[in-house]
Short mmCIF file of C-alpha atoms in Angstrom, two decimals:
data_model
loop_
_atom_site.label_atom_id
_atom_site.label_comp_id
_atom_site.label_asym_id
_atom_site.label_seq_id
_atom_site.Cartn_x
_atom_site.Cartn_y
_atom_site.Cartn_z
CA MET A 1 6.32 -37.50 16.31
CA LEU A 2 2.97 -36.83 18.07
CA ALA A 3 4.59 -33.95 19.91
CA ARG A 4 5.70 -32.38 16.61
CA ILE A 5 2.18 -32.73 15.11
CA GLY A 6 0.65 -31.25 18.32
CA PHE A 7 3.09 -28.34 18.17
CA LEU A 8 2.31 -27.56 14.53
CA ALA A 9 -1.44 -28.30 14.70
CA PRO A 10 -2.69 -24.93 16.00
CA ILE A 11 -0.89 -22.90 13.32
CA LEU A 12 -1.90 -25.32 10.60
CA VAL A 13 -5.54 -25.15 11.62
CA PHE A 14 -5.34 -21.35 11.80
CA LEU A 15 -3.82 -21.09 8.34
CA ALA A 16 -6.28 -23.53 6.83
CA ALA A 17 -9.34 -21.79 8.35
CA PHE A 18 -8.42 -18.15 7.87
CA PHE A 19 -6.20 -18.25 4.74
CA GLY A 20 -6.57 -21.52 2.89
CA TYR A 21 -10.44 -21.75 2.99
CA PRO A 22 -11.05 -18.12 1.77
CA LEU A 23 -8.53 -18.51 -1.06
CA VAL A 24 -9.96 -21.81 -2.22
CA ALA A 25 -13.56 -20.48 -1.90
CA ASN A 26 -12.68 -17.32 -3.90
CA PHE A 27 -10.94 -19.39 -6.62
CA THR A 28 -13.89 -21.85 -7.00
CA MET A 29 -16.37 -18.90 -6.95
CA ALA A 30 -14.50 -17.39 -9.90
CA LEU A 31 -15.08 -20.53 -11.92
CA ARG A 32 -18.85 -20.35 -11.51
CA GLU A 33 -21.73 -18.06 -12.51
CA TYR A 34 -22.33 -16.93 -8.98
CA THR A 35 -25.07 -14.26 -8.52
CA ALA A 36 -27.32 -13.17 -5.79
CA ALA A 37 -29.82 -15.84 -6.84
CA SER A 38 -27.24 -18.53 -6.08
CA PHE A 39 -27.61 -17.77 -2.41
CA TYR A 40 -31.27 -18.81 -2.54
CA THR A 41 -31.32 -21.54 -5.17
CA GLY A 42 -27.88 -22.94 -4.36
CA GLU A 43 -27.22 -23.15 -8.09
CA ALA A 44 -24.07 -21.74 -9.51
CA PRO A 45 -23.33 -23.26 -12.96
CA PHE A 46 -19.68 -24.09 -13.68
CA VAL A 47 -18.30 -21.75 -16.43
CA GLY A 48 -14.63 -22.52 -16.28
CA PHE A 49 -12.43 -19.50 -17.05
CA ALA A 50 -15.30 -17.56 -18.74
CA ASN A 51 -15.38 -15.05 -15.85
CA TYR A 52 -11.66 -14.33 -16.37
CA ALA A 53 -12.16 -13.90 -20.10
CA THR A 54 -15.06 -11.49 -19.41
CA VAL A 55 -12.98 -9.44 -16.93
CA LEU A 56 -9.92 -9.31 -19.17
CA GLY A 57 -12.11 -8.29 -22.15
CA ASP A 58 -13.83 -5.53 -20.24
CA PRO A 59 -12.51 -2.00 -21.07
CA VAL A 60 -12.61 -1.13 -17.39
CA PHE A 61 -9.91 -3.79 -16.76
CA GLY A 62 -7.27 -1.77 -18.57
CA THR A 63 -8.29 1.45 -16.78
CA ALA A 64 -8.31 -0.26 -13.35
CA LEU A 65 -4.95 -1.92 -13.95
CA PHE A 66 -3.35 1.36 -15.09
CA ASN A 67 -4.87 3.24 -12.09
CA THR A 68 -3.67 0.56 -9.74
CA ALA A 69 -0.15 0.76 -11.12
CA VAL A 70 0.03 4.51 -10.97
CA PHE A 71 -1.59 4.71 -7.50
CA THR A 72 0.77 1.99 -6.17
CA VAL A 73 4.03 3.28 -7.64
CA ALA A 74 3.37 6.95 -6.74
CA SER A 75 2.26 6.05 -3.24
CA LEU A 76 5.21 3.88 -2.56
CA ALA A 77 7.73 6.39 -4.00
CA PHE A 78 6.51 9.34 -1.99
CA GLN A 79 5.71 7.45 1.18
CA PHE A 80 9.14 5.91 1.22
CA GLY A 81 11.00 9.08 0.16
CA ILE A 82 9.25 11.41 2.64
CA GLY A 83 9.35 8.74 5.43
CA LEU A 84 13.11 8.22 4.95
CA ALA A 85 13.78 12.02 5.01
CA LEU A 86 11.74 12.34 8.21
CA ALA A 87 13.50 9.38 9.81
CA VAL A 88 16.93 10.84 9.02
CA PHE A 89 15.76 14.23 10.32
CA PHE A 90 14.58 12.79 13.62
CA GLN A 91 17.93 11.11 14.22
CA ARG A 92 19.19 14.47 15.39
CA HIS A 93 18.80 15.48 19.00
CA PHE A 94 16.66 18.62 19.41
CA PRO A 95 13.93 19.85 21.75
CA LEU A 96 10.45 18.34 21.30
CA ASN A 97 11.87 15.60 19.03
CA GLY A 98 9.71 12.88 20.65
CA VAL A 99 6.56 15.09 20.73
CA LEU A 100 6.83 16.00 17.05
CA ARG A 101 7.54 12.34 16.12
CA SER A 102 4.51 11.24 18.00
CA MET A 103 2.30 13.80 16.37
CA LEU A 104 3.36 12.56 12.96
CA LEU A 105 1.87 9.17 13.90
CA ILE A 106 -1.68 10.57 14.02
CA PRO A 107 -2.53 9.85 10.31
CA TRP A 108 -1.47 6.20 10.95
CA LEU A 109 -3.61 5.89 14.10
CA LEU A 110 -6.79 7.29 12.57
CA PRO A 111 -9.30 4.87 11.01
CA LEU A 112 -9.05 4.99 7.20
CA VAL A 113 -12.67 6.09 6.95
CA VAL A 114 -11.96 9.11 9.19
CA SER A 115 -8.85 9.93 7.09
CA GLY A 116 -10.85 9.74 3.90
CA THR A 117 -13.58 11.96 5.32
CA VAL A 118 -11.02 14.60 6.37
CA TRP A 119 -9.46 14.64 2.88
CA ARG A 120 -12.86 14.76 1.31
CA TRP A 121 -13.47 18.02 3.23
CA ILE A 122 -10.05 19.30 2.30
CA PHE A 123 -10.58 18.60 -1.40
CA ASP A 124 -14.25 19.90 -1.49
CA GLN A 125 -14.63 22.25 -4.49
CA GLU A 126 -16.91 24.81 -2.80
CA TYR A 127 -15.99 24.77 0.89
CA GLY A 128 -12.67 22.76 1.02
CA VAL A 129 -9.80 24.35 2.89
CA LEU A 130 -7.37 23.72 0.00
CA ASN A 131 -9.46 25.74 -2.52
CA GLN A 132 -10.20 28.42 0.06
CA THR A 133 -6.51 28.81 0.83
CA LEU A 134 -5.56 28.98 -2.91
CA LEU A 135 -8.32 31.53 -3.55
CA GLY A 136 -7.22 33.59 -0.57
CA LEU A 137 -3.67 33.67 -1.89
CA GLY A 138 -4.85 34.68 -5.30
CA LEU A 139 -3.25 31.64 -6.93
CA ILE A 140 -6.58 30.49 -8.60
CA ASP A 141 -9.68 32.29 -9.80
CA ALA A 142 -12.20 29.48 -9.20
CA GLY A 143 -12.33 26.34 -7.09
CA ILE A 144 -10.55 23.32 -8.56
CA PRO A 145 -12.65 20.14 -8.84
CA TRP A 146 -10.11 17.95 -7.08
CA LEU A 147 -12.41 14.92 -6.76
CA SER A 148 -14.98 15.44 -9.60
CA SER A 149 -12.48 15.93 -12.40
CA THR A 150 -11.18 12.91 -14.29
CA ALA A 151 -7.77 14.60 -14.57
CA MET A 152 -7.43 15.56 -10.88
CA ALA A 153 -9.20 12.71 -9.06
CA LEU A 154 -6.47 10.08 -9.17
CA PRO A 155 -3.68 12.46 -8.07
CA SER A 156 -5.91 13.75 -5.27
CA VAL A 157 -6.70 10.19 -3.99
CA THR A 158 -3.03 9.32 -4.22
CA VAL A 159 -1.98 12.34 -2.17
CA ALA A 160 -4.49 11.25 0.63
CA ASN A 161 -3.03 7.76 0.56
CA ILE A 162 0.52 9.11 0.73
CA TRP A 163 -0.39 11.09 3.83
CA VAL A 164 -1.80 7.96 5.47
CA GLY A 165 1.32 5.85 4.74
CA ILE A 166 4.18 8.23 5.62
CA PRO A 167 4.08 7.52 9.42
CA PHE A 168 4.45 3.76 8.88
CA ASN A 169 7.54 4.25 6.67
CA MET A 170 9.03 6.77 9.06
CA VAL A 171 8.66 4.52 12.11
CA ILE A 172 10.14 1.42 10.59
CA LEU A 173 13.01 3.28 8.83
CA TYR A 174 13.72 5.23 12.10
CA GLY A 175 14.06 1.90 13.96
CA GLY A 176 16.39 0.72 11.25
CA LEU A 177 18.57 3.83 11.55
CA GLN A 178 18.88 3.29 15.30
CA SER A 179 20.50 -0.05 14.73
CA ILE A 180 23.36 1.38 12.66
CA PRO A 181 26.47 1.68 14.97
CA ALA A 182 27.42 5.29 15.63
CA HIS A 183 31.16 4.51 15.34
CA LEU A 184 30.70 3.87 11.57
CA TYR A 185 29.61 7.49 11.14
CA GLU A 186 32.51 8.63 13.29
CA ALA A 187 34.97 6.69 11.22
CA ALA A 188 33.48 8.00 8.01
CA SER A 189 33.74 11.60 9.33
CA LEU A 190 37.40 11.04 10.26
CA ASP A 191 38.02 9.90 6.69
CA GLY A 192 36.55 13.21 5.45
CA ALA A 193 33.14 11.96 4.37
CA GLY A 194 30.38 14.61 4.15
CA PRO A 195 26.71 14.17 5.04
CA TRP A 196 25.80 12.84 1.55
CA GLN A 197 28.79 10.48 1.47
CA ARG A 198 27.92 9.11 4.92
CA PHE A 199 24.39 8.51 3.80
CA ARG A 200 25.42 6.87 0.57
CA HIS A 201 28.19 4.66 1.85
CA VAL A 202 27.00 3.96 5.47
CA THR A 203 23.31 4.61 5.96
CA TRP A 204 21.87 3.33 2.76
CA PRO A 205 23.72 0.01 2.50
CA LEU A 206 23.02 -0.92 6.08
CA LEU A 207 19.39 0.25 5.85
CA ARG A 208 18.69 -1.70 2.58
CA PRO A 209 17.21 -4.86 4.34
CA VAL A 210 14.83 -2.66 6.37
CA SER A 211 13.97 -0.71 3.23
CA ALA A 212 13.05 -3.88 1.37
CA VAL A 213 10.69 -4.95 4.15
CA VAL A 214 9.08 -1.46 4.23
CA LEU A 215 8.60 -1.41 0.41
CA MET A 216 7.20 -4.92 0.29
CA LEU A 217 4.68 -4.34 3.11
CA GLY A 218 3.86 -1.02 1.59
CA LEU A 219 3.24 -2.60 -1.75
CA VAL A 220 0.89 -5.26 -0.30
CA TYR A 221 -0.95 -2.63 1.65
CA THR A 222 -1.25 -0.19 -1.25
CA LEU A 223 -2.46 -2.86 -3.71
CA LYS A 224 -5.48 -3.52 -1.47
CA VAL A 225 -6.29 0.02 -0.48
CA PHE A 226 -10.05 0.35 -0.53
CA ASP A 227 -11.39 2.60 2.23
CA VAL A 228 -9.74 5.86 1.21
CA ILE A 229 -10.77 5.55 -2.46
CA MET A 230 -14.38 4.56 -1.65
CA VAL A 231 -14.81 7.44 0.80
CA LEU A 232 -13.27 10.08 -1.56
CA THR A 233 -14.55 9.07 -5.03
CA GLN A 234 -16.02 5.53 -4.99
CA GLY A 235 -13.95 4.77 -8.04
CA GLY A 236 -15.26 7.71 -10.05
CA PRO A 237 -15.67 10.02 -11.82
CA ALA A 238 -16.01 7.80 -15.04
CA ASN A 239 -13.69 5.14 -13.50
CA ALA A 240 -10.89 7.68 -13.15
CA THR A 241 -9.96 6.28 -9.72
CA GLN A 242 -11.12 2.74 -10.30
CA THR A 243 -8.55 0.23 -9.10
CA LEU A 244 -8.69 -3.57 -9.18
CA THR A 245 -9.73 -3.55 -5.54
CA THR A 246 -12.68 -1.12 -5.91
CA TRP A 247 -13.65 -2.76 -9.20
CA SER A 248 -13.79 -6.20 -7.47
CA TYR A 249 -16.07 -4.67 -4.80
CA SER A 250 -18.23 -2.96 -7.40
CA LEU A 251 -18.75 -6.15 -9.37
CA SER A 252 -19.52 -8.19 -6.25
CA PHE A 253 -21.60 -5.95 -4.10
CA GLN A 254 -23.06 -3.38 -6.51
CA GLU A 255 -23.66 -5.39 -9.64
CA LEU A 256 -24.03 -8.64 -7.47
CA ASP A 257 -21.94 -10.71 -9.91
CA PHE A 258 -19.82 -12.45 -7.34
CA GLY A 259 -18.12 -14.69 -9.92
CA LEU A 260 -16.66 -11.71 -11.82
CA GLY A 261 -15.71 -9.95 -8.59
CA ALA A 262 -13.88 -13.11 -7.40
CA ALA A 263 -12.01 -13.30 -10.72
CA VAL A 264 -10.75 -9.75 -10.29
CA GLY A 265 -9.74 -10.46 -6.73
CA ASN A 266 -7.82 -13.55 -7.80
CA LEU A 267 -5.90 -11.46 -10.50
CA LEU A 268 -4.99 -9.00 -7.77
CA ILE A 269 -3.70 -11.88 -5.63
CA VAL A 270 -1.61 -13.17 -8.50
CA ILE A 271 -0.07 -9.71 -8.99
CA ALA A 272 0.79 -9.47 -5.27
CA LEU A 273 2.32 -12.96 -5.33
CA VAL A 274 4.53 -12.07 -8.30
CA PHE A 275 5.92 -9.08 -6.38
CA ALA A 276 6.31 -11.24 -3.24
CA LEU A 277 8.42 -13.74 -5.27
CA PHE A 278 10.67 -10.90 -6.52
CA TYR A 279 11.00 -9.72 -2.88
CA LEU A 280 11.91 -13.24 -1.56
CA ARG A 281 14.41 -13.61 -4.43
CA GLY A 282 15.92 -10.26 -3.53
CA LEU A 283 16.18 -11.27 0.12
CA ARG A 284 17.89 -14.52 -0.82
CA SER A 285 20.32 -12.67 -3.03
CA SER A 286 21.10 -10.19 -0.20
CA ALA A 287 21.64 -12.97 2.26
CA GLY A 288 24.01 -14.67 -0.11
CA ALA A 289 26.04 -11.62 -0.97
CA PRO A 290 28.03 -11.41 2.38
CA THR A 291 28.81 -15.10 2.14
CA ARG A 292 30.26 -14.76 -1.27
CA GLU A 293 32.18 -11.66 -0.20
CA ARG A 294 33.75 -13.56 2.73
CA ARG A 295 34.83 -16.29 0.36
#
């Protein structure tokens, strides 16, 4: 018995210190009026769920929730679609395959602040390479305000985040494709299956478990994206790129209302947990499907 406790103790202590304590502290902070003065006076009056009511009644909440949904769905869809296309493409044997695949990992290796700074230069209205290229081709008459327009800011920030996430999707999906036995493709070809039929009936079904992991990890990552948005727009203009993550930061460290910021952070955790439950339920269903088929 003591051996079992000793075996589990390190991981339990680690989880309690680095996961349990921050979660409990954030939850209790959201139940109090916690401001900058609380650090000096030690006083943080208990207000119950008043912070949650304030946050949910704020007009910014609806905007931030909508932006978070659009940003997350668009990022996941394009990151996964382009990553899968690249993974399938690099399955073929051709010269410089490994070199090109390694170069595509660069966006993933760069710090997010650096990536955001690069895209800020690309999207600059006056001197950005994108506007200069479009002007040179005669496609536009004046520079487009990619980051200062309320209509263009969110799509521009989403494009930058898609660029950052494509390598991760490509690497994991490429690894999944390598685990599919080659003889299945050979058998499908002998049966007269074309490229699309081989992908639909061989690649996709066997790649589904890996795809679920990629999408779930991508969802968790995208929900908490902060660096890229802050470097590019800081949530503006006029909250056009404000997400729940950047709003939580703004409430806590710009308006110094830590109780409201903690409440927004907890709502984001709840949203991530809901999707995690759907993911686990999907995994359980996938694991049970072969068993039912064998019966």
